[in-house]
Short mmCIF file of C-alpha atoms in Angstrom, two decimals:
data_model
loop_
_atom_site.label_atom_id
_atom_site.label_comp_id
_atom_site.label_asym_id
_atom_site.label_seq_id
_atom_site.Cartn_x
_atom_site.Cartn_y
_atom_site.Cartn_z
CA UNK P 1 17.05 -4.64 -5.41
CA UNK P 2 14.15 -7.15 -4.94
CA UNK P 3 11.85 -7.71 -7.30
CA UNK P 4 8.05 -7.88 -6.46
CA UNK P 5 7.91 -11.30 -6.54
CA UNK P 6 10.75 -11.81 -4.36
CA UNK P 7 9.63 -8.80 -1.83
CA UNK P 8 6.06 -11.36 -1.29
CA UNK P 9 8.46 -14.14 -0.55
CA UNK P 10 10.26 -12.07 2.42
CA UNK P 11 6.91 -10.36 3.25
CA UNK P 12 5.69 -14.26 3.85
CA UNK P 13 8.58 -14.89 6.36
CA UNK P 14 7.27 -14.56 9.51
CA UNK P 15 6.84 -16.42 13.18
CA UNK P 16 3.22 -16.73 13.25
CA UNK P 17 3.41 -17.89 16.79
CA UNK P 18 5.50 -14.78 17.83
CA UNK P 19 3.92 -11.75 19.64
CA UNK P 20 7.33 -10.23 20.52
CA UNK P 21 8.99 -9.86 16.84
CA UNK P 22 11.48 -8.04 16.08
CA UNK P 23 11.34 -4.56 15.31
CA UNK P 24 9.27 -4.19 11.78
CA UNK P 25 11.16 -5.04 8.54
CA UNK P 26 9.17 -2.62 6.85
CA UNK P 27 7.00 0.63 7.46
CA UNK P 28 4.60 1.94 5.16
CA UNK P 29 3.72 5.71 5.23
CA UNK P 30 0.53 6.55 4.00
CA UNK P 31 1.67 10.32 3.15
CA UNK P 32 -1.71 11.26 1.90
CA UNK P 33 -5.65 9.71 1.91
CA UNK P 34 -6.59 11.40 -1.05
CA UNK P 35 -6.52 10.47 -4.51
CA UNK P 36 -7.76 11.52 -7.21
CA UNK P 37 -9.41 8.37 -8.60
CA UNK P 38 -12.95 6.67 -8.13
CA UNK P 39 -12.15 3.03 -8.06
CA UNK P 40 -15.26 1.80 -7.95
CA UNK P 41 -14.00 -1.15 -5.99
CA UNK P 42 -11.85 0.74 -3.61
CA UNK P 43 -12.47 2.05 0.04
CA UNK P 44 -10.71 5.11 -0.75
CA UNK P 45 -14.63 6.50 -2.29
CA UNK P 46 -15.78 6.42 1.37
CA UNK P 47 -13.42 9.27 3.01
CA UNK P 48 -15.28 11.89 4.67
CA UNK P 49 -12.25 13.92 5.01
CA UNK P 50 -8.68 14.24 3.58
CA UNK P 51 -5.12 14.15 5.06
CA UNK P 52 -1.87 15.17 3.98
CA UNK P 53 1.62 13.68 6.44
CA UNK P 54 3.71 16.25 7.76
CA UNK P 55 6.94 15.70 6.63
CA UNK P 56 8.39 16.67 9.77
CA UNK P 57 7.54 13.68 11.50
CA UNK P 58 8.36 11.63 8.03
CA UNK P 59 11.81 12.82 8.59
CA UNK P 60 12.04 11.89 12.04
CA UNK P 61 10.70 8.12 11.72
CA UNK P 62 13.04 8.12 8.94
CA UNK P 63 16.12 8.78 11.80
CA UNK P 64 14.28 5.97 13.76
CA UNK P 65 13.94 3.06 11.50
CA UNK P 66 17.43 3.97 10.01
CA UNK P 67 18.61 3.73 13.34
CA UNK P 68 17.54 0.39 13.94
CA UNK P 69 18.11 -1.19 10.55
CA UNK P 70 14.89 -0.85 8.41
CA UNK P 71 15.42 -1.32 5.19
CA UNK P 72 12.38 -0.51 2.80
CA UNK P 73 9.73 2.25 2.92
CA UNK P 74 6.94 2.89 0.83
CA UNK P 75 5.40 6.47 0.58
CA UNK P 76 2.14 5.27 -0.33
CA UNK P 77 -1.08 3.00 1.14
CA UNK P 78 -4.30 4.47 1.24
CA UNK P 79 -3.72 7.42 -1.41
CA UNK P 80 -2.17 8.89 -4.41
CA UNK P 81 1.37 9.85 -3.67
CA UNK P 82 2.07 12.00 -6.59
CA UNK P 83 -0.68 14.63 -4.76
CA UNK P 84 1.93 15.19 -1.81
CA UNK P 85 3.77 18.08 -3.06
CA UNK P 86 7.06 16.71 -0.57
CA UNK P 87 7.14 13.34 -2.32
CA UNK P 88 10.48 14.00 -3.77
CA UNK P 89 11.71 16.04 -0.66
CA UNK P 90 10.42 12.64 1.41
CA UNK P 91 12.41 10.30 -1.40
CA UNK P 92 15.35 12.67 -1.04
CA UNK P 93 15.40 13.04 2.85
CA UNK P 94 14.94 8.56 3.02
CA UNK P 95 17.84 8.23 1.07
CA UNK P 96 20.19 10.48 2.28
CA UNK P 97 19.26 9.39 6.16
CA UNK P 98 20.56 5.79 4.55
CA UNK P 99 17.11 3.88 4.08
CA UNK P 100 17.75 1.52 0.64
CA UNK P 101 14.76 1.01 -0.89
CA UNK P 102 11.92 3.81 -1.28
CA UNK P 103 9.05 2.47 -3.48
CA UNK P 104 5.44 3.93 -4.12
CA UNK P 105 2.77 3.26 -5.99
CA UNK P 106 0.33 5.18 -8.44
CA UNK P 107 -2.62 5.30 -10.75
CA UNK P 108 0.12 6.88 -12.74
CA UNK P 109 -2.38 10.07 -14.17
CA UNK P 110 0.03 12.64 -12.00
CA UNK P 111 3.07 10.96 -12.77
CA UNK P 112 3.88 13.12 -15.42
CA UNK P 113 7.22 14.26 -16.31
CA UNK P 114 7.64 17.38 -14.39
CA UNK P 115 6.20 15.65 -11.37
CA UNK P 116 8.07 12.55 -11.66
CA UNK P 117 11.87 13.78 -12.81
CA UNK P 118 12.27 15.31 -9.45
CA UNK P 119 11.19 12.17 -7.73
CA UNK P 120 13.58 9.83 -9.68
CA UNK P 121 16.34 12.15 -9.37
CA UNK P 122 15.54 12.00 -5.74
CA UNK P 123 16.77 8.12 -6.23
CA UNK P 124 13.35 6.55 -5.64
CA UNK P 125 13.66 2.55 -6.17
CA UNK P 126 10.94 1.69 -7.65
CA UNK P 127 7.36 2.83 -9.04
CA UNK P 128 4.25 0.77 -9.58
CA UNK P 129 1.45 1.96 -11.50
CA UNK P 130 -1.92 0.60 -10.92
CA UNK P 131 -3.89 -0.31 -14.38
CA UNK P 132 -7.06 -2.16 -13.66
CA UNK P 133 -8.48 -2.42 -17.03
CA UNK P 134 -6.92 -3.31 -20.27
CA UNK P 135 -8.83 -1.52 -22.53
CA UNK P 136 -9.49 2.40 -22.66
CA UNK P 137 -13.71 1.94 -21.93
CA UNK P 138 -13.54 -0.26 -19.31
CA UNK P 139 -10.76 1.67 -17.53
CA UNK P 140 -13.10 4.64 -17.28
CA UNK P 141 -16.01 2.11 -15.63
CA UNK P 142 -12.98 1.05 -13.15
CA UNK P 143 -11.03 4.06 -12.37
CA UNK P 144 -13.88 6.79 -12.82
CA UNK P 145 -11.51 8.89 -15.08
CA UNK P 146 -10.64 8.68 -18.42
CA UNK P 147 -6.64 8.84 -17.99
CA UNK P 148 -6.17 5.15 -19.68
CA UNK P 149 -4.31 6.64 -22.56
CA UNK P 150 -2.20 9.10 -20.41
CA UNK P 151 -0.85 6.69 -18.11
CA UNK P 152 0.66 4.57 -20.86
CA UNK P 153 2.23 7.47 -22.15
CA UNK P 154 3.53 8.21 -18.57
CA UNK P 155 4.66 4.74 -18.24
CA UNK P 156 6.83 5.07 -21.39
CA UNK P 157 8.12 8.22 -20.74
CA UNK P 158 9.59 6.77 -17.31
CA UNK P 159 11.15 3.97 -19.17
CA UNK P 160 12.74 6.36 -21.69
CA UNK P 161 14.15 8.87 -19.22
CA UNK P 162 15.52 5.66 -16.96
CA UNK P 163 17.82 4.94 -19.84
CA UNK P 164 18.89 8.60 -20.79
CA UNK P 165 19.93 9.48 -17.18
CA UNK P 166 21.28 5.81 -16.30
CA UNK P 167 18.94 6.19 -12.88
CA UNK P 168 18.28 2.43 -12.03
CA UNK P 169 14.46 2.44 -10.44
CA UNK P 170 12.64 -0.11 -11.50
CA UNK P 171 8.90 0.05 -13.14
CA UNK P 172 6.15 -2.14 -12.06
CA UNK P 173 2.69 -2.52 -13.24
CA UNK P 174 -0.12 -4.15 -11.37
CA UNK P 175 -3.87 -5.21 -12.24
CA UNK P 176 -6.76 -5.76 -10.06
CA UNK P 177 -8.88 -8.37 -12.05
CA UNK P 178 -12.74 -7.53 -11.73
CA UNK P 179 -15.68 -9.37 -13.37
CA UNK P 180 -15.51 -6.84 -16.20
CA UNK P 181 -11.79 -7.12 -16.72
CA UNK P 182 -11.50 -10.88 -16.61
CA UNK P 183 -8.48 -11.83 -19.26
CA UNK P 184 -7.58 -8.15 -19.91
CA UNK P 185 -4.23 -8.61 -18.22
CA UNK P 186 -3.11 -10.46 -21.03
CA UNK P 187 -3.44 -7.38 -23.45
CA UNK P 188 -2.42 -5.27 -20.98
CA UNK P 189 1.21 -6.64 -20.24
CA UNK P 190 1.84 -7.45 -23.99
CA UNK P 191 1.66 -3.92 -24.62
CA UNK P 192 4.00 -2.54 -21.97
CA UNK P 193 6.71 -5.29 -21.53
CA UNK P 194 9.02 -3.30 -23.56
CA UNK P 195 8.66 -0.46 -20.59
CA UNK P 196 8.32 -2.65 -17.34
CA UNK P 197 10.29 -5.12 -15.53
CA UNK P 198 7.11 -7.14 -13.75
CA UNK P 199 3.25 -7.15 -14.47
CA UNK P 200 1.41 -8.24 -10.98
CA UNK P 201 -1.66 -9.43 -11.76
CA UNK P 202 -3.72 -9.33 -8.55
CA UNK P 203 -7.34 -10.79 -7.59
CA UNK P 204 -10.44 -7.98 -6.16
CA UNK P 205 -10.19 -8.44 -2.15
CA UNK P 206 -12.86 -7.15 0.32
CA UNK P 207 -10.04 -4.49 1.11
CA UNK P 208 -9.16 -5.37 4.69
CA UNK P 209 -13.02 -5.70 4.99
CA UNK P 210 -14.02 -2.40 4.13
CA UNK P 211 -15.03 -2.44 0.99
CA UNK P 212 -18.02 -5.49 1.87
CA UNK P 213 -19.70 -4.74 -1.25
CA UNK P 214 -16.63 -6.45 -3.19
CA UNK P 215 -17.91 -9.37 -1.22
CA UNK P 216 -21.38 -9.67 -3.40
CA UNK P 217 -20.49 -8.03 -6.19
CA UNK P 218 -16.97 -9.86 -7.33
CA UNK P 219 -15.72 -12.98 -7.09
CA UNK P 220 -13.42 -13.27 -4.31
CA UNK P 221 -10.96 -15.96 -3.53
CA UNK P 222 -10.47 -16.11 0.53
CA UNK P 223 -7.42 -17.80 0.23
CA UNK P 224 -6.04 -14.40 -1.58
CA UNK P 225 -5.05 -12.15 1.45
CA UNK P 226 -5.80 -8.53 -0.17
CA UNK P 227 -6.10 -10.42 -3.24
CA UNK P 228 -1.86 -10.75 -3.85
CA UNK P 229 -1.00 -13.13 -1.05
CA UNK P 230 -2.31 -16.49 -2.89
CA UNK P 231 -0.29 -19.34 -0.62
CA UNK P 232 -2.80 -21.31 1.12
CA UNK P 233 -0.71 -20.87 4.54
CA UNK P 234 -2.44 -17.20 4.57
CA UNK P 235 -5.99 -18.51 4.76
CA UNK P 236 -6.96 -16.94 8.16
CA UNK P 237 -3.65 -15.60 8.47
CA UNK P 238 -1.89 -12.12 8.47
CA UNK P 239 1.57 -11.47 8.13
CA UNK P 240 1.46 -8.00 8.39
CA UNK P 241 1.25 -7.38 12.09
CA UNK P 242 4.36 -9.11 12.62
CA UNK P 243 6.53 -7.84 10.30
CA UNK P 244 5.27 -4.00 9.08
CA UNK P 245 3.55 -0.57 10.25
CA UNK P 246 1.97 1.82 8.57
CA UNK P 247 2.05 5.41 9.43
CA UNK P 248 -1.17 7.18 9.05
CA UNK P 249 -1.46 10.78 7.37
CA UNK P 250 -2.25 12.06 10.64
CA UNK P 251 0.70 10.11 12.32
CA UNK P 252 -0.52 7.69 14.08
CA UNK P 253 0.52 3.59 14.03
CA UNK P 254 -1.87 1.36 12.05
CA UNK P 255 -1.97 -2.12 11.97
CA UNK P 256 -2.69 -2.49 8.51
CA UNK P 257 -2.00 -0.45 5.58
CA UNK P 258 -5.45 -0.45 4.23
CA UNK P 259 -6.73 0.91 7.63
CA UNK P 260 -9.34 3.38 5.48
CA UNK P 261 -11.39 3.70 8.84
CA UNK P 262 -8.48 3.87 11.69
CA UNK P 263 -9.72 0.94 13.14
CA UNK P 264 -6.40 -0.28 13.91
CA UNK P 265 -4.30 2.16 15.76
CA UNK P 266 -1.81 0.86 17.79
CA UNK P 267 -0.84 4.00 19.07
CA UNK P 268 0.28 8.09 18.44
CA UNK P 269 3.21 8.27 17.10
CA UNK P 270 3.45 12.38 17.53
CA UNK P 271 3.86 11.54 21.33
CA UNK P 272 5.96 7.68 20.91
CA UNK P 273 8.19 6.03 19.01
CA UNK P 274 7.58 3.49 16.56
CA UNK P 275 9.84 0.98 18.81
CA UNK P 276 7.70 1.97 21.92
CA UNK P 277 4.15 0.97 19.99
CA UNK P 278 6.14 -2.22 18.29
CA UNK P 279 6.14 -4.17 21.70
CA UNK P 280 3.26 -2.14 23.87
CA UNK P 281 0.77 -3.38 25.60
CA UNK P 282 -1.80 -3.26 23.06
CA UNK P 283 0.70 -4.33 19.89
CA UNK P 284 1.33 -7.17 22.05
CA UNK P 285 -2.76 -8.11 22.65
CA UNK P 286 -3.31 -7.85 19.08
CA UNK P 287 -1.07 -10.35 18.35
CA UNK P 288 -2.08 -12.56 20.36
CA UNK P 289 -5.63 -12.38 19.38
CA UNK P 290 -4.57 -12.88 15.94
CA UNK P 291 -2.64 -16.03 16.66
CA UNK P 292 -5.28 -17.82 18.98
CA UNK P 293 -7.96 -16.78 16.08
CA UNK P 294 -9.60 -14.76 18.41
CA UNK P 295 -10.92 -12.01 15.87
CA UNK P 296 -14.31 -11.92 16.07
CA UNK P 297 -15.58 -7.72 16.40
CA UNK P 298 -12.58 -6.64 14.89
CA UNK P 299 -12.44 -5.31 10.90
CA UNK P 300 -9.51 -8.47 10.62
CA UNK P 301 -12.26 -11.33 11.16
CA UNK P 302 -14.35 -10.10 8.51
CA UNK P 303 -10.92 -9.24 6.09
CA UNK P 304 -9.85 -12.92 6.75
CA UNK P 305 -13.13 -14.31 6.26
CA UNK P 306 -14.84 -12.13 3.70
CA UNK P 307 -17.51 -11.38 6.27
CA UNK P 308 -19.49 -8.30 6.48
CA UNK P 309 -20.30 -8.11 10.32
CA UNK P 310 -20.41 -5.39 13.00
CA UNK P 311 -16.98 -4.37 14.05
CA UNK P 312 -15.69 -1.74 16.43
CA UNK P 313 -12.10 -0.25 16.19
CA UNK P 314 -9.05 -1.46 18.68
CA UNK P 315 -9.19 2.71 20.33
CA UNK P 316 -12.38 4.47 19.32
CA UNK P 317 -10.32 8.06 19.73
CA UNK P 318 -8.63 7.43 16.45
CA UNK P 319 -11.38 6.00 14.58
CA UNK P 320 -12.70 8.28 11.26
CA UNK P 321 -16.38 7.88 10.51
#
């Protein structure tokens, strides 16, 4: 099982030259758009409306990518998993169709034991909660809720049932470093490397340029794609469109799996298959436009660049407001 540090090395692998790659390593489903945290530097504040996957179609992308040899799935991008009352029928279905490693991740304040037990015993891989304060005060300034002390407990509590049912998911623990949390990391991880097996410590992005306000009010490293990808090789550079897919809670093909806005659809996948959008038409443009740097309107030239400019969406249909 990889780690998360060796999951960024194989995420890194790709032909950047390549507008015909194979089919996509790995496939994101963002099974819900709510959550039930305020972030305040998360895009997730400015949904108009909420969405819930139907596991129906879950379960029959599952039969496709097993079918051709995908390997990893996460239930999660946009939203907190733990609010989809299927998660563990999802985790259980992936599995038993023969995909090997499920993985989500949480703000951890639903993870509680009754809501979590069924999803390990599903034979999820791994969890990662999302901490982005060290202290209990300036966790309620980041996350809007005061849960700081709860999600610790949940964390331990995950660690202690792991070794009294011998299940072997592993427990992550990531950190978005803000202004206000600067150094807090270091607390953080001292206090729950007894429980974990990694702490990601990850710098504030302009979220796939929608969240432009990150752009004035944090400081931002461009060469940090999303703020985890810190090789300079990614400045100007994504690797995502040649190597992943994420499924939106209304089932369509994104581009990007913090596509808050839509404004990536590559196609419908109630009416295609994930293979037919992989190499179409307009999968193919994309591409291209990203390898000849040939971004400027789209959401990516402003992610890349930490720009806030006017941007329109690849198929205005799909596009939320």
């Amino acid at each position: 099982m990889d780690t998360l540090s060796q999951k960024k090395k194989k995420r890194m692998n790709v032909d950047f030259n390549n507008p015909f790659p194979p089919y996509p390593k790995e496939i994101f489903f963002d099974i819900t758009s709510i959550c039930n945290h305020r972030c305040f530097f998360c895009s997730n504040t400015k949904l108009k409306k909420n969405y819930f996957m139907d596991k129906h179609l879950a379960f029959r992308l599952f039969e496709e990518l097993n079918e051709n040899g995908v390997k990893d799935i996460a239930l999660y991008a946009t939203g907190e998993p733990f609010l989809h009352k299927d998660l563990a029928e999802m985790t259980d279905k992936a599995k038993k169709i023969g995909i090997q490693y499920v993985f989500i991740s949480t703000n951890g304040s639903l993870a509680t034991p009754e809501r979590s037990r069924p999803v390990l015993d599903a034979g999820i891989d791994s969890i990662k909660f999302s901490i982005n304060a060290g202290t209990k005060e300036s966790y309620i300034n980041i996350h809007g809720k005061d849960h700081f002390d709860r999600v610790i407990s949940n964390i331990k509590w995950f660690s202690d049932y792991r070794s009294k049912s011998n299940l072997k998911y592993k427990i992550y623990v990531s950190m978005v470093e803000t202004k206000e949390t600067k150094g807090q990391h270091l607390f953080l991880e001292k206090n729950l490397s007894p429980y974990i097996d990694e702490f990601d410590i990850r710098g504030c992005s302009n979220q796939g340029g929608n969240m432009y306000e990150n752009n004035e009010k944090e400081n931002i490293n461009k060469n940090n794609l999303l703020g985890s990808l810190k090789e300079s090789q990614f400045c100007n550079k994504c690797p995502d469109i040649f190597n992943r897919l994420t499924v939106t809670p209304e089932g369509y093909a994104s581009a990007c799996c913090v596509d808050y806005q839509n404004y990536l659809i590559l196609g419908d996948l109630n009416t295609m298959t994930i293979k037919e959008i992989w190499h179409s038409e307009r999968t193919v443009n994309f591409r291209k436009r990203h390898i000849s740097n040939n971004l400027k309107g789209l959401i990516c030239y402003n992610c890349l660049n930490n720009l806030n400019e006017n941007c329109y969406p690849l198929t205005s249909k799909y596009a939320r407001k």
